[in-house]
Short mmCIF file of C-alpha atoms and ligand atoms in Angstrom, two decimals:
data_model
loop_
_atom_site.label_atom_id
_atom_site.label_comp_id
_atom_site.label_asym_id
_atom_site.label_seq_id
_atom_site.Cartn_x
_atom_site.Cartn_y
_atom_site.Cartn_z
CA MET T 1 23.57 -6.17 19.58
CA GLU T 2 20.41 -5.44 21.55
CA LEU T 3 19.57 -2.00 22.94
CA GLU T 4 21.06 -2.68 26.42
CA ALA T 5 24.41 -3.59 24.89
CA HIS T 6 24.35 -0.41 22.77
CA ILE T 7 23.52 1.65 25.86
CA ARG T 8 26.52 0.13 27.68
CA GLN T 9 28.63 1.06 24.64
CA ALA T 10 27.22 4.60 24.79
CA VAL T 11 27.98 4.91 28.54
CA ARG T 12 31.63 4.15 27.79
CA ALA T 13 31.61 6.77 25.02
CA PHE T 14 30.23 9.43 27.39
CA ASP T 15 32.84 8.69 30.07
CA GLN T 16 34.96 11.75 31.04
CA ALA T 17 33.02 13.98 28.57
CA GLN T 18 33.34 17.64 29.55
CA LEU T 19 30.93 19.06 26.96
CA VAL T 20 27.92 17.08 25.76
CA ALA T 21 25.72 18.35 22.91
CA VAL T 22 22.15 17.11 22.52
CA SER T 23 20.71 17.79 19.05
CA SER T 24 16.95 17.22 18.88
CA GLY T 25 14.28 17.19 16.19
CA ALA T 26 10.54 16.68 16.00
CA GLY T 27 10.80 13.05 17.13
CA MET T 28 11.92 14.33 20.53
CA SER T 29 8.47 15.85 21.07
CA LYS T 30 6.39 13.07 19.54
CA GLU T 31 5.64 11.44 22.94
CA SER T 32 4.47 14.81 24.22
CA GLY T 33 1.69 14.54 21.67
CA ILE T 34 3.19 16.87 19.06
CA ALA T 35 3.15 15.24 15.64
CA THR T 36 6.52 15.29 13.88
CA PHE T 37 6.84 17.87 11.16
CA ARG T 38 6.13 15.37 8.45
CA GLU T 39 3.13 13.95 10.33
CA ALA T 40 1.92 17.39 11.43
CA GLN T 41 -0.43 17.40 8.50
CA THR T 42 -3.59 15.84 9.84
CA GLY T 43 -7.24 16.49 9.00
CA LEU T 44 -7.77 19.71 7.02
CA TRP T 45 -4.02 20.20 6.72
CA SER T 46 -3.26 16.70 5.42
CA GLN T 47 -3.42 17.93 1.83
CA TYR T 48 -0.75 20.58 2.36
CA ASP T 49 3.01 20.12 2.50
CA PRO T 50 4.44 21.98 5.54
CA GLU T 51 7.26 23.19 3.36
CA ASP T 52 4.65 25.04 1.30
CA LEU T 53 3.05 26.57 4.38
CA GLY T 54 6.12 27.43 6.45
CA THR T 55 7.59 30.04 4.10
CA PRO T 56 7.53 33.84 4.04
CA GLN T 57 6.11 33.73 0.52
CA ALA T 58 3.17 31.54 1.61
CA PHE T 59 2.44 33.92 4.50
CA ARG T 60 2.61 37.02 2.29
CA ARG T 61 0.45 35.31 -0.34
CA ASN T 62 -2.24 34.13 2.07
CA PRO T 63 -1.58 35.37 5.62
CA ASP T 64 -4.88 34.26 7.11
CA PHE T 65 -4.49 30.72 5.74
CA VAL T 66 -0.96 30.28 7.12
CA TRP T 67 -2.03 31.97 10.37
CA LYS T 68 -4.85 29.45 10.76
CA TRP T 69 -2.35 26.58 10.29
CA TYR T 70 -0.14 28.04 12.99
CA MET T 71 -3.04 28.60 15.36
CA HIS T 72 -4.02 24.95 14.73
CA ARG T 73 -0.50 23.80 15.64
CA PHE T 74 -0.30 26.35 18.46
CA GLY T 75 -3.31 24.67 20.03
CA LEU T 76 -1.56 21.31 19.87
CA ILE T 77 1.78 22.62 21.15
CA SER T 78 0.57 24.92 23.93
CA SER T 79 -1.12 22.01 25.76
CA ALA T 80 1.94 19.74 25.39
CA LYS T 81 4.07 18.82 28.41
CA PRO T 82 7.65 17.51 28.52
CA HIS T 83 7.94 13.70 28.70
CA ALA T 84 10.48 11.48 30.50
CA GLY T 85 12.96 11.92 27.67
CA HIS T 86 13.01 15.73 28.09
CA TYR T 87 13.55 15.31 31.83
CA ALA T 88 16.33 12.79 31.19
CA VAL T 89 18.13 15.32 28.98
CA ALA T 90 17.75 17.95 31.72
CA GLU T 91 19.13 15.47 34.29
CA MET T 92 22.28 15.04 32.19
CA GLU T 93 23.31 18.46 33.49
CA THR T 94 23.92 16.81 36.89
CA LEU T 95 26.22 14.22 35.29
CA PHE T 96 28.43 16.34 33.03
CA PRO T 97 30.18 19.71 33.45
CA LYS T 98 28.35 21.21 30.46
CA VAL T 99 25.33 20.07 28.43
CA VAL T 100 24.04 22.22 25.54
CA VAL T 101 20.78 21.38 23.77
CA LEU T 102 20.63 22.33 20.07
CA THR T 103 16.99 21.96 19.11
CA GLN T 104 15.11 22.30 15.84
CA ASN T 105 11.87 22.25 17.81
CA ILE T 106 9.85 25.39 18.45
CA ASP T 107 7.78 23.99 21.35
CA GLY T 108 9.98 25.09 24.27
CA LEU T 109 9.70 21.65 25.94
CA HIS T 110 13.44 21.24 26.71
CA THR T 111 13.39 24.48 28.70
CA ALA T 112 10.11 23.49 30.35
CA ALA T 113 11.77 20.22 31.49
CA GLY T 114 14.61 22.13 33.14
CA SER T 115 17.41 22.20 30.54
CA THR T 116 19.25 25.45 31.22
CA ASP T 117 21.27 25.93 28.02
CA VAL T 118 19.01 25.49 24.99
CA VAL T 119 19.87 26.86 21.54
CA GLU T 120 16.60 27.25 19.57
CA LEU T 121 17.71 26.94 15.96
CA HIS T 122 14.25 27.50 14.46
CA GLY T 123 12.75 29.93 16.93
CA ASN T 124 9.99 29.50 19.45
CA PHE T 125 6.28 29.18 18.99
CA HIS T 126 5.48 31.14 22.10
CA ARG T 127 6.93 34.32 20.60
CA PHE T 128 5.31 36.49 17.90
CA LYS T 129 6.85 39.40 16.03
CA CYS T 130 6.26 42.12 13.44
CA PHE T 131 7.08 40.71 9.99
CA ALA T 132 8.99 43.92 9.19
CA ASN T 133 10.80 43.92 12.58
CA CYS T 134 9.98 47.66 12.48
CA GLN T 135 11.40 48.38 15.98
CA GLY T 136 14.51 46.19 15.57
CA ASN T 137 15.21 42.48 15.09
CA PRO T 138 13.10 40.96 16.48
CA THR T 139 10.18 43.31 17.16
CA LEU T 140 8.32 41.02 19.54
CA VAL T 141 4.66 41.64 20.33
CA ASP T 142 2.44 40.24 23.07
CA LEU T 143 -0.36 38.39 21.32
CA ASN T 144 -2.53 38.64 24.44
CA VAL T 145 -2.53 42.42 24.13
CA LEU T 146 -3.31 42.43 20.41
CA GLN T 147 -6.88 42.00 19.22
CA HIS T 148 -6.62 38.74 17.26
CA ASP T 149 -8.42 35.50 16.50
CA ALA T 150 -7.48 32.12 15.04
CA GLU T 151 -8.78 33.10 11.63
CA HIS T 152 -6.92 36.31 10.82
CA ALA T 153 -3.27 37.29 11.09
CA PRO T 154 -3.09 40.40 13.32
CA HIS T 155 -1.19 43.59 12.45
CA CYS T 156 1.72 45.31 14.10
CA PRO T 157 0.57 48.13 16.43
CA HIS T 158 3.64 50.16 15.39
CA CYS T 159 3.70 49.88 11.60
CA GLY T 160 0.64 47.89 10.58
CA ASP T 161 2.59 45.06 8.90
CA LEU T 162 1.56 41.48 9.56
CA ILE T 163 2.33 39.75 12.85
CA ARG T 164 3.96 36.30 12.46
CA PRO T 165 5.29 33.52 14.68
CA ASP T 166 8.94 34.07 15.73
CA VAL T 167 10.02 30.89 13.95
CA VAL T 168 12.41 30.30 11.03
CA TRP T 169 10.61 29.53 7.80
CA PHE T 170 12.01 27.62 4.83
CA GLY T 171 14.21 29.94 2.80
CA GLU T 172 14.94 32.12 5.85
CA MET T 173 18.30 32.37 7.58
CA LEU T 174 18.57 30.91 11.06
CA PRO T 175 19.26 33.36 13.91
CA GLU T 176 22.96 34.15 13.44
CA THR T 177 24.03 33.84 17.06
CA ALA T 178 22.13 30.57 17.51
CA LEU T 179 23.63 29.05 14.37
CA GLU T 180 27.16 30.18 15.20
CA ARG T 181 26.92 28.83 18.77
CA ALA T 182 25.47 25.53 17.52
CA PHE T 183 28.38 24.93 15.15
CA ASP T 184 30.91 25.95 17.82
CA VAL T 185 29.36 23.53 20.32
CA ALA T 186 29.31 20.80 17.67
CA ALA T 187 33.01 21.37 17.03
CA GLU T 188 33.95 21.28 20.73
CA CYS T 189 31.71 18.58 22.20
CA ALA T 190 33.09 15.18 23.20
CA VAL T 191 29.75 13.50 22.50
CA MET T 192 26.75 14.58 20.43
CA LEU T 193 23.50 12.82 21.28
CA VAL T 194 21.17 13.20 18.26
CA VAL T 195 17.51 12.54 19.05
CA GLY T 196 14.45 12.26 16.80
CA THR T 197 15.49 13.95 13.60
CA SER T 198 15.26 12.70 10.03
CA GLY T 199 18.38 14.68 9.23
CA ILE T 200 16.80 16.34 6.20
CA VAL T 201 16.48 20.02 7.09
CA GLN T 202 19.63 22.09 6.71
CA PRO T 203 21.70 23.56 8.22
CA ALA T 204 20.61 21.73 11.43
CA ALA T 205 21.24 18.34 9.79
CA SER T 206 24.92 19.25 9.35
CA LEU T 207 25.58 19.57 13.10
CA PRO T 208 26.25 15.86 13.75
CA TYR T 209 28.59 15.80 10.73
CA GLN T 210 30.41 18.85 12.15
CA ALA T 211 30.73 17.08 15.50
CA LYS T 212 32.06 13.92 13.88
CA ARG T 213 34.58 15.88 11.81
CA HIS T 214 35.94 17.37 15.03
CA GLY T 215 36.37 14.02 16.76
CA ALA T 216 33.15 13.71 18.74
CA VAL T 217 31.37 10.42 19.29
CA VAL T 218 27.89 10.63 17.72
CA VAL T 219 25.13 8.68 19.46
CA GLU T 220 21.73 8.61 17.70
CA VAL T 221 18.33 7.87 19.22
CA ASN T 222 15.61 7.22 16.64
CA LEU T 223 12.83 4.77 15.89
CA GLU T 224 14.44 4.08 12.53
CA PRO T 225 17.61 4.93 10.59
CA SER T 226 17.78 8.55 9.39
CA GLY T 227 20.02 10.89 7.39
CA ILE T 228 22.22 11.05 10.50
CA THR T 229 22.70 7.30 10.94
CA PRO T 230 25.61 7.12 8.44
CA VAL T 231 27.64 9.35 10.78
CA ALA T 232 26.44 7.80 14.05
CA ASP T 233 28.97 5.71 15.98
CA ILE T 234 26.21 4.22 18.14
CA PHE T 235 22.55 3.83 17.11
CA LEU T 236 20.06 3.40 19.99
CA GLN T 237 16.90 2.26 18.26
CA GLY T 238 13.74 3.19 20.10
CA ALA T 239 11.52 6.00 21.26
CA ALA T 240 13.08 9.04 22.91
CA GLY T 241 10.78 8.72 25.92
CA GLN T 242 12.05 5.18 26.55
CA VAL T 243 15.67 5.23 25.44
CA LEU T 244 16.78 8.52 27.02
CA PRO T 245 15.70 7.64 30.58
CA ALA T 246 17.39 4.21 30.18
CA LEU T 247 20.58 5.89 28.95
CA VAL T 248 20.64 8.42 31.80
CA THR T 249 19.96 5.70 34.38
CA ALA T 250 22.96 3.76 33.02
CA LEU T 251 25.11 6.92 32.97
CA ARG T 252 24.18 7.70 36.59
CA ALA T 253 24.89 4.09 37.68
CA SER T 254 28.27 4.21 35.98
CA ARG T 255 29.05 7.50 37.70
CA GLU T 256 28.06 6.11 41.12
CA GLN T 257 30.32 3.09 40.60
CA GLN T 258 33.24 5.44 39.99
CA ILE T 259 32.73 7.26 43.30
C1 LIG Y 301 18.28 28.14 5.23
C2 LIG Y 301 10.19 26.04 12.05
C3 LIG Y 301 19.75 29.59 4.11
C4 LIG Y 301 8.89 26.38 11.42
C5 LIG Y 301 11.38 24.62 10.45
C6 LIG Y 301 15.76 25.61 -1.59
C7 LIG Y 301 15.30 26.88 -1.27
C8 LIG Y 301 15.44 27.42 0.00
C9 LIG Y 301 16.06 26.67 0.97
C10 LIG Y 301 16.48 25.41 0.63
C11 LIG Y 301 16.36 24.87 -0.61
N1 LIG Y 301 16.89 23.61 -0.59
C12 LIG Y 301 17.35 23.34 0.64
C13 LIG Y 301 17.12 24.44 1.38
C14 LIG Y 301 17.45 24.59 2.74
C15 LIG Y 301 16.19 24.31 3.57
C16 LIG Y 301 16.05 22.81 3.72
O1 LIG Y 301 16.81 22.23 4.44
N2 LIG Y 301 15.10 22.23 3.01
C17 LIG Y 301 14.94 20.78 3.11
C18 LIG Y 301 13.46 20.45 3.05
C19 LIG Y 301 15.75 20.14 2.01
N3 LIG Y 301 16.49 24.93 4.83
C20 LIG Y 301 16.09 26.19 5.03
O2 LIG Y 301 15.39 26.84 4.29
C21 LIG Y 301 16.63 26.79 6.32
N4 LIG Y 301 17.22 28.07 6.02
O3 LIG Y 301 18.82 27.18 4.73
O4 LIG Y 301 18.70 29.44 5.03
C22 LIG Y 301 19.14 29.59 2.73
C23 LIG Y 301 18.22 30.56 2.41
C24 LIG Y 301 17.72 30.60 1.11
C25 LIG Y 301 18.11 29.64 0.15
C26 LIG Y 301 19.01 28.63 0.52
C27 LIG Y 301 19.52 28.61 1.81
C28 LIG Y 301 15.51 26.99 7.32
C29 LIG Y 301 15.00 25.65 7.77
C30 LIG Y 301 14.08 25.83 8.98
C31 LIG Y 301 12.65 25.55 8.57
N5 LIG Y 301 11.79 25.64 9.77
N6 LIG Y 301 10.64 24.73 11.57
C32 LIG Y 301 7.79 25.51 11.93
O5 LIG Y 301 8.06 24.50 12.59
O6 LIG Y 301 6.63 25.87 11.68
S1 LIG Y 301 11.85 23.09 9.94
C33 LIG Y 301 10.91 21.94 10.73
O7 LIG Y 301 11.06 20.76 9.96
C34 LIG Y 301 11.40 21.54 12.09
O8 LIG Y 301 11.85 22.64 12.83
C35 LIG Y 301 12.49 20.55 11.82
O9 LIG Y 301 13.70 21.19 11.65
C36 LIG Y 301 12.09 20.02 10.49
C37 LIG Y 301 11.55 18.62 10.60
O10 LIG Y 301 12.62 17.86 10.67
P1 LIG Y 301 12.73 16.84 11.90
O11 LIG Y 301 12.77 17.59 13.17
O12 LIG Y 301 13.86 15.96 11.57
O13 LIG Y 301 11.37 16.06 11.90
P2 LIG Y 301 10.91 14.97 10.87
O14 LIG Y 301 9.45 14.93 10.99
O15 LIG Y 301 11.56 15.21 9.56
O16 LIG Y 301 11.56 13.63 11.45
C38 LIG Y 301 11.20 13.15 12.72
C39 LIG Y 301 12.20 12.09 13.08
O17 LIG Y 301 11.91 11.63 14.40
C40 LIG Y 301 12.15 10.86 12.18
O18 LIG Y 301 13.47 10.44 11.90
C41 LIG Y 301 11.43 9.82 13.04
O19 LIG Y 301 11.87 8.50 12.77
C42 LIG Y 301 11.84 10.22 14.42
N7 LIG Y 301 10.90 9.88 15.49
C43 LIG Y 301 9.54 9.89 15.44
N8 LIG Y 301 9.05 9.56 16.65
C44 LIG Y 301 10.13 9.38 17.47
C45 LIG Y 301 11.30 9.57 16.74
N9 LIG Y 301 12.52 9.46 17.28
C46 LIG Y 301 12.59 9.13 18.58
N10 LIG Y 301 11.50 8.93 19.36
C47 LIG Y 301 10.26 9.03 18.84
N11 LIG Y 301 9.19 8.82 19.62
#
């Protein structure tokens, strides 16, 4: 079946949904110019595996090196803008009683596009904190106030420990409240729209399986099959920035016909 037929199938699946979950990965931000996690390694960084850089051990071992990698990515992310796909997800809030975005992305683009209920599973790149969380979890610091540069990880003004991005590294637990809410939403949603994830990183990759186990319809948007495709009821092959606006246009048209 071609994409249009699959979108019509998806529109029927969304019908009467009270709670819609949207689970997004790095592919959701690709058309905003942010390389996916696996492609993030360009130029100097191409010889390093992100899973070897994004860990607390790597940061402790060589803080300035990991800091430089983050400042490199921060430069890419901070100039990124939401694309039509982000805005389409935000518009879904006008079509359904409740839409919750469960994102693995740390770029803040869903919120920037207007989504009002976003669960950030892996933190947010615009926040920085004391590694020791010396004033409580998290001990956030304002990077603009701290003397810092792109070459050296700054130090906490309270305790002197290293300052780090407020993101979840490999081997670290996800924020408890975010994780709990994500699994609750996955268990209660009528439809889970899964966008731009390879379905490799856990526990985020388990959310569509949780949704399916609890009777949700799983609709996947990806350029190619992923670790989620085996559990997807409907696979919309294509780029998020193209497929999501087409899906929302069809959902809106279907809603208008019902009025
Ligand atoms: C945890 C923030 C409990 C940082 C990220 C051994 C030791 C320790 C842990 C583990 C272990 N074995 C397994 C684990 C668990 C580990 C894990 O899952 N590892 C994987 C590699 C097997 N997980 C963890 O460590 C998590 N914590 O489990 O705690 C624990 C603790 C100790 C020991 C055991 C368990 C923490 C994981 C969070 C890591 N932090 N990000 C930062 O970004 O700097 S992960 C990071 O990578 C992203 O946030 C994202 O989650 C992930 C990348 O995945 P995707 O988003 O799927 O992106 P990817 O590039 O893979 O795929 C892109 C997709 O988009 C593709 O399918 C592509 O086709 C598609 N696409 C591309 N363009 C488009 C598109 N689709 C649509 N449109 C397009 N235009």
